[in-house]
Amino acid sequence: MLQARGRFLLLENLTSSEASEVVILERCWVVEFKSKTDVSIILKFQSGEPDLYIEAASKPDCEAWAVALGEANSEGLRNKIQQLRRLIMEIKEERASEEAHQFLPSSQVDSLGEPQFTSIQRIANEPKLEFSLACKGLVAATRDRKLNTFIQVSVVHPAEHILTRYSSTEIVEGTRDPLFLTGVTFPPEYPIYEETKIKLTVYDVKDKSQDTVRTSVLPDHKEPRADVGRSFLGCATFRVGDLVKSKEQQLTLTLRTSDGGKTVGTIEVNLVKMGEFEDGEMDHITTDAQDQKFLCFLPLKSCSCGFLSATCAHNTENLERMTDRRAKEECALVRECTAPEGLSGKDNLPSLNAVLKNPICKLYRFPTSDNKWMRIREQMAETTLSFHVPKELINLHIKEDMRRNQELKDLGELAPHWDNMRKSVIAHCDQMLSMYQDTLAELGKHTGSSFKSSCSKGEKTLEFIPINLHLQRMHVHSPRLKDALYDVITVGAPAAHFQGFKNGGLRKLLSKFEAERRNTGYQCIYYSPENTAKAKEVLSNINHLQPLISSHADLLLNSASQHSPDSLKNSLKMLSEKTELFVHAFKDQLVRSALLALYTARPGCVLKKPAVPRSSAEESDDLKHQDHSSQIKRQDSIPHHSEYDEEEWDRVWANVGKSLNCVIAMVDRLLEKDNSSKTKEGESDPSAADCKVLHAGGDWYEQLYPLVITLKDCMGEVVTRAKQSMAFVLLQELACGLPQCLMLTLRRDIVFSQALAGLVCGFIIKLHTSLHDQGFLQQLHTVGLLVQYEGLLSTYSEEAGMLEDMAVGISDLQKVMFKVIEAKSEDFLPIITGRREHYVIEVQLPAKMFELLPQEIKEGKLLRMYPVLFNVGINEQQTLAERFGDTTLQENINQENLELLKEYYNLFTEKMPPDCLPHFQEQNDLKGLLENLHQNIQAKRRKNVEIMWLAATICRKLNGVRFTCCKSAKDRTSMSVTLEQCSILRDEHQLHKDFFIRALDCMRSRQTQGALNESDDPETGCLTDNKPTSRHFYPVALLLVSSHLLVVWLILSLALLLAKYQ
């Protein structure tokens, strides 16, 4: 039995009420297991005494004991006293603000009696308010103590009079005059006015490690205590209007204790504007750089933001190896945007606001090598395309599948074997169609955030939605350089998480499925994937061209009835072009062989010679054809059809061309007669000429009408036969692999949907930031856009399957084309058209922005995409894969995409002029980088992060779009992005070398993001559901010292997991 008495824990005997042992609760901390079933806690002592294990009766009792033991010491008592003092001071401030509210002038009260507040003037789409902070002369509790301080920023809203925590700075360690590199920024939508009060509270962090442990034992429904592990120094409050209207745009405030009596230092607040430079010498900063140590809070749970992150030192070490090579290769990166109007142009706002929403901004100031300040605004934004693109895509899938099912039904009468096969295929397709419709209906009901968090990646209704799709933007304002933007799209790896990875990903599943189709004796005809893709293309061309030809034929007759020679010529020209495309679509052996196969599937079919339908890729497979010829013989009781005429299709197909030639000849004859009649019009009176024109118009229509009808009839016969033959090919594809074929199609659609949403977002952002870059626009329509994906997935366990899905999804993006059109309404969201394996994304721009485009793009030229993926696993699972697993998958992907990158580079050098890139980007530089990348891929080094840096550099030099992906776009992604940003600041904007690590830690610190409450983080609370508890496993880094220990660890871990689930 246990009893707590203040700072003492009494251990009582079960037989008597006397205490057998007394534990003093000082210099100890509590560790609580987060499992829902475990009710045990551990009491650890700094003195090295043995741990004390305590078991409660229930989970609530366990949580209550954990909190009570964590507070039962002298430090906890002092913290309670400090907390009470702060609460008293906050109550005093609220009363003072209420009293001031009672005496507001009548001019600030509207007709409803609500106060009117003064808005802050700002530039459109820019933050409302930004300021930096610094302290001087802070007083410590003891004379010899060096302070480790940070500032917590809180906001008092004038309408509600409620104190709200907003953000915090980083921790500056070891000085009483801290200069904080992290500023405070309020986004455009934030309700802040001149009457708003801002409270600045300075804390001294005493024991960060103890703070982390004690906060972690709190129950999930309670807010972490703000006072644990840190002590209150002082606070100050100011009005926003005082800062904005101050002459020097600076305030010097006095820090006072909670009772308001003692002065503990001063705090300086400097208003920041990105377009202005900050004055002041940097000598005292650089000289004290060694004394001012930097400390950042590492989050207990990762968050979704690209720049809100911290992971284990193992990943940091691997990633930061990339920075060592920068002294060897001094190559500049492309400025994402150098035109001032491209940064904040008002014309960009409507279309950008339709795509981006809920921006989160952070402000930093870093010293340069010449002792000047540069300012960095880091912005992360969600995108509405996370849901818009998948919904549009699913809608297209539904229409395409409904059209395919109807085509299968229109095949006509089939023999019993083929008819049963058709019924089975249609039944399965209807089930899949119903699933797509249900998913679309559920997505239509979705409300809330515009992105899918990682804890939702296993939800079926959201499986088409990309994970954590965000724009990560860094806006740099340097003293001597032009403003620059650097964009990275962060997104979770496109993968079918709901379906799982037990049998691998798409890359393995597709290869296995194709091998089974070839080798298994299915009762159907085998067509290669190339032939089935060709069949889909023919059907798409038919559906697209047939209505166009019919409409142009009607326009031709209308021109004839109006006796308009010019209109007749134009209509004939358009009709001829579309009909030639129509005829050309059937110049393929596949159509001929599919017609023969369809004939053999009719009831009572008999061939004089058992001809076998042959595809262009499979004509040598005699054994398969022999099996088929034995299948197409029918019973004698079924009436036999006439023998199949192989030349009949050629005649039907040629009739379309002949009919078109007759129409052309007739139009030429009519125009020739019209020209000859005009020469004799002068000899006739006007009334006679009018009568002649009316009579001639009637003759034109009457002479052309039979020929046009014949053309339509011939075309209709060709369409009917071609549609049936191609639908029969698709029937074989589906029948040969039910239901695996449909499940693979579903998985591929899911992965492609996630990949396409990110691609559309990246293209739109790149287009907006580069509208004033004529070289980029020329490159866009001449060569295409390079899209580089940086993958950080391991090749171990489930992540290997994710990587396989991701590789196929990104490869499928090669079949996507973009077209830029002028927006006709206020809806600027992109429009998606097409079918599987051939989609066109129409990006809408306002009229003013559309006029900036080259003529080729304005005329609707399709823009090609060149996606490439380079993957390097960097976590501890990759260590296991490299030591005991297989990394062939990663090596093959990198090698294949290197060839694609070289292909794009060669195309770029052939079509683009040498002066299209900035002067520092010479062709030799790019060629050297490609050769270096090739060598690193061939080297097959473990965790070779050089590949990532080289690929990213080449992408930026070629004006490409950058993506960074890991499993959920959180820890590994943010570590990579922040390292890349700091490297750019150092190499491109002269970041002071002594501040590289400080800048890196500042961007990675979760504490600077104001995420003090777990409820503020959409990702918090999700990780424990998706990851196994770590209490059963020893640290991998320690076990890797010996391979024998690692084997023992694997065996024990497997045994524990089996025991848990049994």
mmCIF file of N, CA and C in Angstrom, residues 498-574:
data_model
loop_
_atom_site.group_PDB
_atom_site.id
_atom_site.type_symbol
_atom_site.label_atom_id
_atom_site.label_comp_id
_atom_site.label_asym_id
_atom_site.label_seq_id
_atom_site.Cartn_x
_atom_site.Cartn_y
_atom_site.Cartn_z
ATOM 1 N N PHE A 498 -4.375 2.341 -47.219
ATOM 2 C CA PHE A 498 -5.509 1.558 -46.743
ATOM 3 C C PHE A 498 -5.423 0.119 -47.228
ATOM 4 N N GLN A 499 -4.961 -0.097 -48.442
ATOM 5 C CA GLN A 499 -4.853 -1.447 -48.982
ATOM 6 C C GLN A 499 -3.669 -2.209 -48.409
ATOM 7 N N GLY A 500 -2.706 -1.486 -47.873
ATOM 8 C CA GLY A 500 -1.579 -2.133 -47.216
ATOM 9 C C GLY A 500 -0.485 -2.550 -48.178
ATOM 10 N N PHE A 501 0.597 -3.091 -47.594
ATOM 11 C CA PHE A 501 1.789 -3.425 -48.377
ATOM 12 C C PHE A 501 2.275 -4.839 -48.056
ATOM 13 N N LYS A 502 1.328 -5.692 -47.680
ATOM 14 C CA LYS A 502 1.703 -7.065 -47.325
ATOM 15 C C LYS A 502 2.342 -7.787 -48.499
ATOM 16 N N ASN A 503 1.830 -7.542 -49.690
ATOM 17 C CA ASN A 503 2.351 -8.202 -50.892
ATOM 18 C C ASN A 503 3.209 -7.269 -51.741
ATOM 19 N N GLY A 504 3.660 -6.172 -51.164
ATOM 20 C CA GLY A 504 4.485 -5.225 -51.891
ATOM 21 C C GLY A 504 3.671 -4.080 -52.445
ATOM 22 N N GLY A 505 4.308 -3.275 -53.283
ATOM 23 C CA GLY A 505 3.659 -2.133 -53.900
ATOM 24 C C GLY A 505 3.363 -2.377 -55.368
ATOM 25 N N LEU A 506 2.989 -1.296 -56.065
ATOM 26 C CA LEU A 506 2.561 -1.417 -57.454
ATOM 27 C C LEU A 506 3.651 -1.975 -58.356
ATOM 28 N N ARG A 507 4.867 -1.589 -58.133
ATOM 29 C CA ARG A 507 5.953 -2.031 -59.019
ATOM 30 C C ARG A 507 6.047 -3.557 -59.031
ATOM 31 N N LYS A 508 5.974 -4.171 -57.875
ATOM 32 C CA LYS A 508 6.052 -5.628 -57.783
ATOM 33 C C LYS A 508 4.743 -6.274 -58.208
ATOM 34 N N LEU A 509 3.621 -5.699 -57.798
ATOM 35 C CA LEU A 509 2.325 -6.304 -58.097
ATOM 36 C C LEU A 509 2.042 -6.305 -59.594
ATOM 37 N N LEU A 510 2.370 -5.221 -60.291
ATOM 38 C CA LEU A 510 2.131 -5.166 -61.728
ATOM 39 C C LEU A 510 2.994 -6.169 -62.477
ATOM 40 N N SER A 511 4.248 -6.289 -62.060
ATOM 41 C CA SER A 511 5.140 -7.253 -62.709
ATOM 42 C C SER A 511 4.666 -8.684 -62.478
ATOM 43 N N LYS A 512 4.244 -8.979 -61.258
ATOM 44 C CA LYS A 512 3.752 -10.316 -60.951
ATOM 45 C C LYS A 512 2.466 -10.622 -61.709
ATOM 46 N N PHE A 513 1.576 -9.637 -61.791
ATOM 47 C CA PHE A 513 0.304 -9.841 -62.479
ATOM 48 C C PHE A 513 0.522 -10.090 -63.969
ATOM 49 N N GLU A 514 1.423 -9.352 -64.579
ATOM 50 C CA GLU A 514 1.690 -9.527 -66.011
ATOM 51 C C GLU A 514 2.301 -10.889 -66.284
ATOM 52 N N ALA A 515 3.170 -11.357 -65.380
ATOM 53 C CA ALA A 515 3.759 -12.684 -65.558
ATOM 54 C C ALA A 515 2.703 -13.776 -65.434
ATOM 55 N N GLU A 516 1.770 -13.606 -64.515
ATOM 56 C CA GLU A 516 0.709 -14.604 -64.360
ATOM 57 C C GLU A 516 -0.211 -14.623 -65.573
ATOM 58 N N ARG A 517 -0.481 -13.465 -66.133
ATOM 59 C CA ARG A 517 -1.323 -13.417 -67.329
ATOM 60 C C ARG A 517 -0.666 -14.150 -68.494
ATOM 61 N N ARG A 518 0.640 -14.048 -68.583
ATOM 62 C CA ARG A 518 1.341 -14.698 -69.691
ATOM 63 C C ARG A 518 1.387 -16.219 -69.518
ATOM 64 N N ASN A 519 1.576 -16.652 -68.279
ATOM 65 C CA ASN A 519 1.896 -18.065 -68.048
ATOM 66 C C ASN A 519 0.708 -18.903 -67.626
ATOM 67 N N THR A 520 -0.404 -18.271 -67.245
ATOM 68 C CA THR A 520 -1.549 -19.037 -66.769
ATOM 69 C C THR A 520 -2.516 -19.279 -67.912
ATOM 70 N N GLY A 521 -3.064 -20.467 -67.983
ATOM 71 C CA GLY A 521 -3.950 -20.826 -69.086
ATOM 72 C C GLY A 521 -5.358 -20.317 -68.869
ATOM 73 N N TYR A 522 -5.568 -19.020 -68.934
ATOM 74 C CA TYR A 522 -6.910 -18.471 -68.823
ATOM 75 C C TYR A 522 -7.685 -18.751 -70.114
ATOM 76 N N GLN A 523 -8.985 -18.821 -70.020
ATOM 77 C CA GLN A 523 -9.852 -19.062 -71.174
ATOM 78 C C GLN A 523 -10.141 -17.746 -71.885
ATOM 79 N N CYS A 524 -9.104 -17.086 -72.321
ATOM 80 C CA CYS A 524 -9.254 -15.812 -73.022
ATOM 81 C C CYS A 524 -8.020 -15.577 -73.880
ATOM 82 N N ILE A 525 -8.055 -14.527 -74.661
ATOM 83 C CA ILE A 525 -6.967 -14.179 -75.567
ATOM 84 C C ILE A 525 -6.057 -13.170 -74.872
ATOM 85 N N TYR A 526 -4.767 -13.392 -74.920
ATOM 86 C CA TYR A 526 -3.829 -12.497 -74.266
ATOM 87 C C TYR A 526 -3.449 -11.344 -75.191
ATOM 88 N N TYR A 527 -3.588 -10.130 -74.682
ATOM 89 C CA TYR A 527 -3.107 -8.932 -75.366
ATOM 90 C C TYR A 527 -2.109 -8.245 -74.448
ATOM 91 N N SER A 528 -1.023 -7.808 -75.018
ATOM 92 C CA SER A 528 0.014 -7.159 -74.215
ATOM 93 C C SER A 528 -0.487 -5.835 -73.666
ATOM 94 N N PRO A 529 0.158 -5.303 -72.612
ATOM 95 C CA PRO A 529 -0.244 -3.992 -72.089
ATOM 96 C C PRO A 529 -0.182 -2.890 -73.134
ATOM 97 N N GLU A 530 0.769 -2.986 -74.068
ATOM 98 C CA GLU A 530 0.843 -1.983 -75.124
ATOM 99 C C GLU A 530 -0.397 -2.026 -76.011
ATOM 100 N N ASN A 531 -0.878 -3.231 -76.302
ATOM 101 C CA ASN A 531 -2.059 -3.359 -77.154
ATOM 102 C C ASN A 531 -3.327 -2.887 -76.443
ATOM 103 N N THR A 532 -3.457 -3.204 -75.167
ATOM 104 C CA THR A 532 -4.630 -2.717 -74.437
ATOM 105 C C THR A 532 -4.612 -1.201 -74.315
ATOM 106 N N ALA A 533 -3.421 -0.622 -74.140
ATOM 107 C CA ALA A 533 -3.324 0.844 -74.109
ATOM 108 C C ALA A 533 -3.698 1.438 -75.463
ATOM 109 N N LYS A 534 -3.278 0.748 -76.543
ATOM 110 C CA LYS A 534 -3.638 1.210 -77.892
ATOM 111 C C LYS A 534 -5.148 1.127 -78.108
ATOM 112 N N ALA A 535 -5.780 0.094 -77.587
ATOM 113 C CA ALA A 535 -7.227 -0.038 -77.726
ATOM 114 C C ALA A 535 -7.950 1.102 -77.008
ATOM 115 N N LYS A 536 -7.484 1.452 -75.819
ATOM 116 C CA LYS A 536 -8.085 2.574 -75.093
ATOM 117 C C LYS A 536 -7.892 3.884 -75.855
ATOM 118 N N GLU A 537 -6.722 4.025 -76.488
ATOM 119 C CA GLU A 537 -6.464 5.246 -77.260
ATOM 120 C C GLU A 537 -7.387 5.339 -78.478
ATOM 121 N N VAL A 538 -7.611 4.198 -79.161
ATOM 122 C CA VAL A 538 -8.509 4.193 -80.319
ATOM 123 C C VAL A 538 -9.928 4.557 -79.900
ATOM 124 N N LEU A 539 -10.398 3.985 -78.807
ATOM 125 C CA LEU A 539 -11.736 4.314 -78.319
ATOM 126 C C LEU A 539 -11.843 5.785 -77.944
ATOM 127 N N SER A 540 -10.796 6.318 -77.336
ATOM 128 C CA SER A 540 -10.808 7.738 -76.976
ATOM 129 C C SER A 540 -10.853 8.614 -78.218
ATOM 130 N N ASN A 541 -10.078 8.255 -79.247
ATOM 131 C CA ASN A 541 -10.092 9.036 -80.491
ATOM 132 C C ASN A 541 -11.460 8.981 -81.174
ATOM 133 N N ILE A 542 -12.091 7.818 -81.116
ATOM 134 C CA ILE A 542 -13.422 7.697 -81.712
ATOM 135 C C ILE A 542 -14.409 8.613 -81.002
ATOM 136 N N ASN A 543 -14.407 8.558 -79.677
ATOM 137 C CA ASN A 543 -15.348 9.374 -78.909
ATOM 138 C C ASN A 543 -15.086 10.861 -79.078
ATOM 139 N N HIS A 544 -13.845 11.206 -79.394
ATOM 140 C CA HIS A 544 -13.498 12.620 -79.543
ATOM 141 C C HIS A 544 -13.746 13.123 -80.963
ATOM 142 N N LEU A 545 -13.383 12.303 -81.966
ATOM 143 C CA LEU A 545 -13.417 12.779 -83.350
ATOM 144 C C LEU A 545 -14.788 12.644 -84.002
ATOM 145 N N GLN A 546 -15.559 11.611 -83.664
ATOM 146 C CA GLN A 546 -16.835 11.404 -84.344
ATOM 147 C C GLN A 546 -17.780 12.597 -84.197
ATOM 148 N N PRO A 547 -17.992 13.142 -82.990
ATOM 149 C CA PRO A 547 -18.871 14.319 -82.908
ATOM 150 C C PRO A 547 -18.300 15.541 -83.610
ATOM 151 N N LEU A 548 -16.968 15.677 -83.636
ATOM 152 C CA LEU A 548 -16.370 16.817 -84.333
ATOM 153 C C LEU A 548 -16.624 16.726 -85.838
ATOM 154 N N ILE A 549 -16.445 15.528 -86.406
ATOM 155 C CA ILE A 549 -16.669 15.357 -87.842
ATOM 156 C C ILE A 549 -18.133 15.621 -88.182
ATOM 157 N N SER A 550 -19.041 15.138 -87.376
ATOM 158 C CA SER A 550 -20.469 15.372 -87.624
ATOM 159 C C SER A 550 -20.808 16.856 -87.583
ATOM 160 N N SER A 551 -20.236 17.570 -86.609
ATOM 161 C CA SER A 551 -20.526 19.010 -86.514
ATOM 162 C C SER A 551 -19.944 19.778 -87.697
ATOM 163 N N HIS A 552 -18.734 19.397 -88.142
ATOM 164 C CA HIS A 552 -18.135 20.080 -89.305
ATOM 165 C C HIS A 552 -18.909 19.750 -90.590
ATOM 166 N N ALA A 553 -19.440 18.543 -90.688
ATOM 167 C CA ALA A 553 -20.263 18.197 -91.853
ATOM 168 C C ALA A 553 -21.547 19.023 -91.880
ATOM 169 N N ASP A 554 -22.139 19.225 -90.717
ATOM 170 C CA ASP A 554 -23.342 20.067 -90.642
ATOM 171 C C ASP A 554 -23.013 21.515 -90.996
ATOM 172 N N LEU A 555 -21.863 22.000 -90.553
ATOM 173 C CA LEU A 555 -21.460 23.369 -90.911
ATOM 174 C C LEU A 555 -21.242 23.504 -92.413
ATOM 175 N N LEU A 556 -20.717 22.431 -93.036
ATOM 176 C CA LEU A 556 -20.517 22.453 -94.480
ATOM 177 C C LEU A 556 -21.861 22.578 -95.206
ATOM 178 N N LEU A 557 -22.851 21.831 -94.782
ATOM 179 C CA LEU A 557 -24.175 21.926 -95.400
ATOM 180 C C LEU A 557 -24.810 23.290 -95.144
ATOM 181 N N ASN A 558 -24.595 23.819 -93.944
ATOM 182 C CA ASN A 558 -25.131 25.148 -93.648
ATOM 183 C C ASN A 558 -24.502 26.216 -94.533
ATOM 184 N N SER A 559 -23.199 26.100 -94.789
ATOM 185 C CA SER A 559 -22.519 27.049 -95.680
ATOM 186 C C SER A 559 -23.037 26.913 -97.104
ATOM 187 N N ALA A 560 -23.328 25.675 -97.495
ATOM 188 C CA ALA A 560 -23.861 25.456 -98.841
ATOM 189 C C ALA A 560 -25.250 26.061 -98.987
ATOM 190 N N SER A 561 -26.069 25.921 -97.970
ATOM 191 C CA SER A 561 -27.417 26.488 -98.050
ATOM 192 C C SER A 561 -27.390 28.009 -98.102
ATOM 193 N N GLN A 562 -26.375 28.620 -97.481
ATOM 194 C CA GLN A 562 -26.232 30.081 -97.495
ATOM 195 C C GLN A 562 -25.464 30.570 -98.708
ATOM 196 N N HIS A 563 -24.968 29.655 -99.532
ATOM 197 C CA HIS A 563 -24.198 29.999 -100.730
ATOM 198 C C HIS A 563 -23.038 30.941 -100.377
ATOM 199 N N SER A 564 -22.251 30.511 -99.351
ATOM 200 C CA SER A 564 -21.115 31.312 -98.889
ATOM 201 C C SER A 564 -19.827 30.591 -99.260
ATOM 202 N N PRO A 565 -19.129 31.029 -100.301
ATOM 203 C CA PRO A 565 -17.914 30.317 -100.743
ATOM 204 C C PRO A 565 -16.822 30.270 -99.687
ATOM 205 N N ASP A 566 -16.554 31.405 -98.995
ATOM 206 C CA ASP A 566 -15.487 31.424 -97.986
ATOM 207 C C ASP A 566 -15.803 30.485 -96.832
ATOM 208 N N SER A 567 -17.052 30.555 -96.360
ATOM 209 C CA SER A 567 -17.444 29.662 -95.269
ATOM 210 C C SER A 567 -17.400 28.208 -95.713
ATOM 211 N N LEU A 568 -17.741 27.958 -96.965
ATOM 212 C CA LEU A 568 -17.701 26.598 -97.484
ATOM 213 C C LEU A 568 -16.274 26.063 -97.513
ATOM 214 N N LYS A 569 -15.321 26.918 -97.909
ATOM 215 C CA LYS A 569 -13.918 26.502 -97.949
ATOM 216 C C LYS A 569 -13.400 26.182 -96.544
ATOM 217 N N ASN A 570 -13.714 27.046 -95.565
ATOM 218 C CA ASN A 570 -13.237 26.818 -94.196
ATOM 219 C C ASN A 570 -13.842 25.552 -93.591
ATOM 220 N N SER A 571 -15.140 25.356 -93.832
ATOM 221 C CA SER A 571 -15.792 24.157 -93.298
ATOM 222 C C SER A 571 -15.209 22.895 -93.920
ATOM 223 N N LEU A 572 -14.935 22.949 -95.225
ATOM 224 C CA LEU A 572 -14.348 21.793 -95.889
ATOM 225 C C LEU A 572 -12.941 21.501 -95.358
ATOM 226 N N LYS A 573 -12.188 22.557 -95.086
ATOM 227 C CA LYS A 573 -10.830 22.377 -94.564
ATOM 228 C C LYS A 573 -10.861 21.686 -93.203
ATOM 229 N N MET A 574 -11.727 22.155 -92.305
ATOM 230 C CA MET A 574 -11.825 21.548 -90.981
ATOM 231 C C MET A 574 -12.338 20.112 -91.074
#
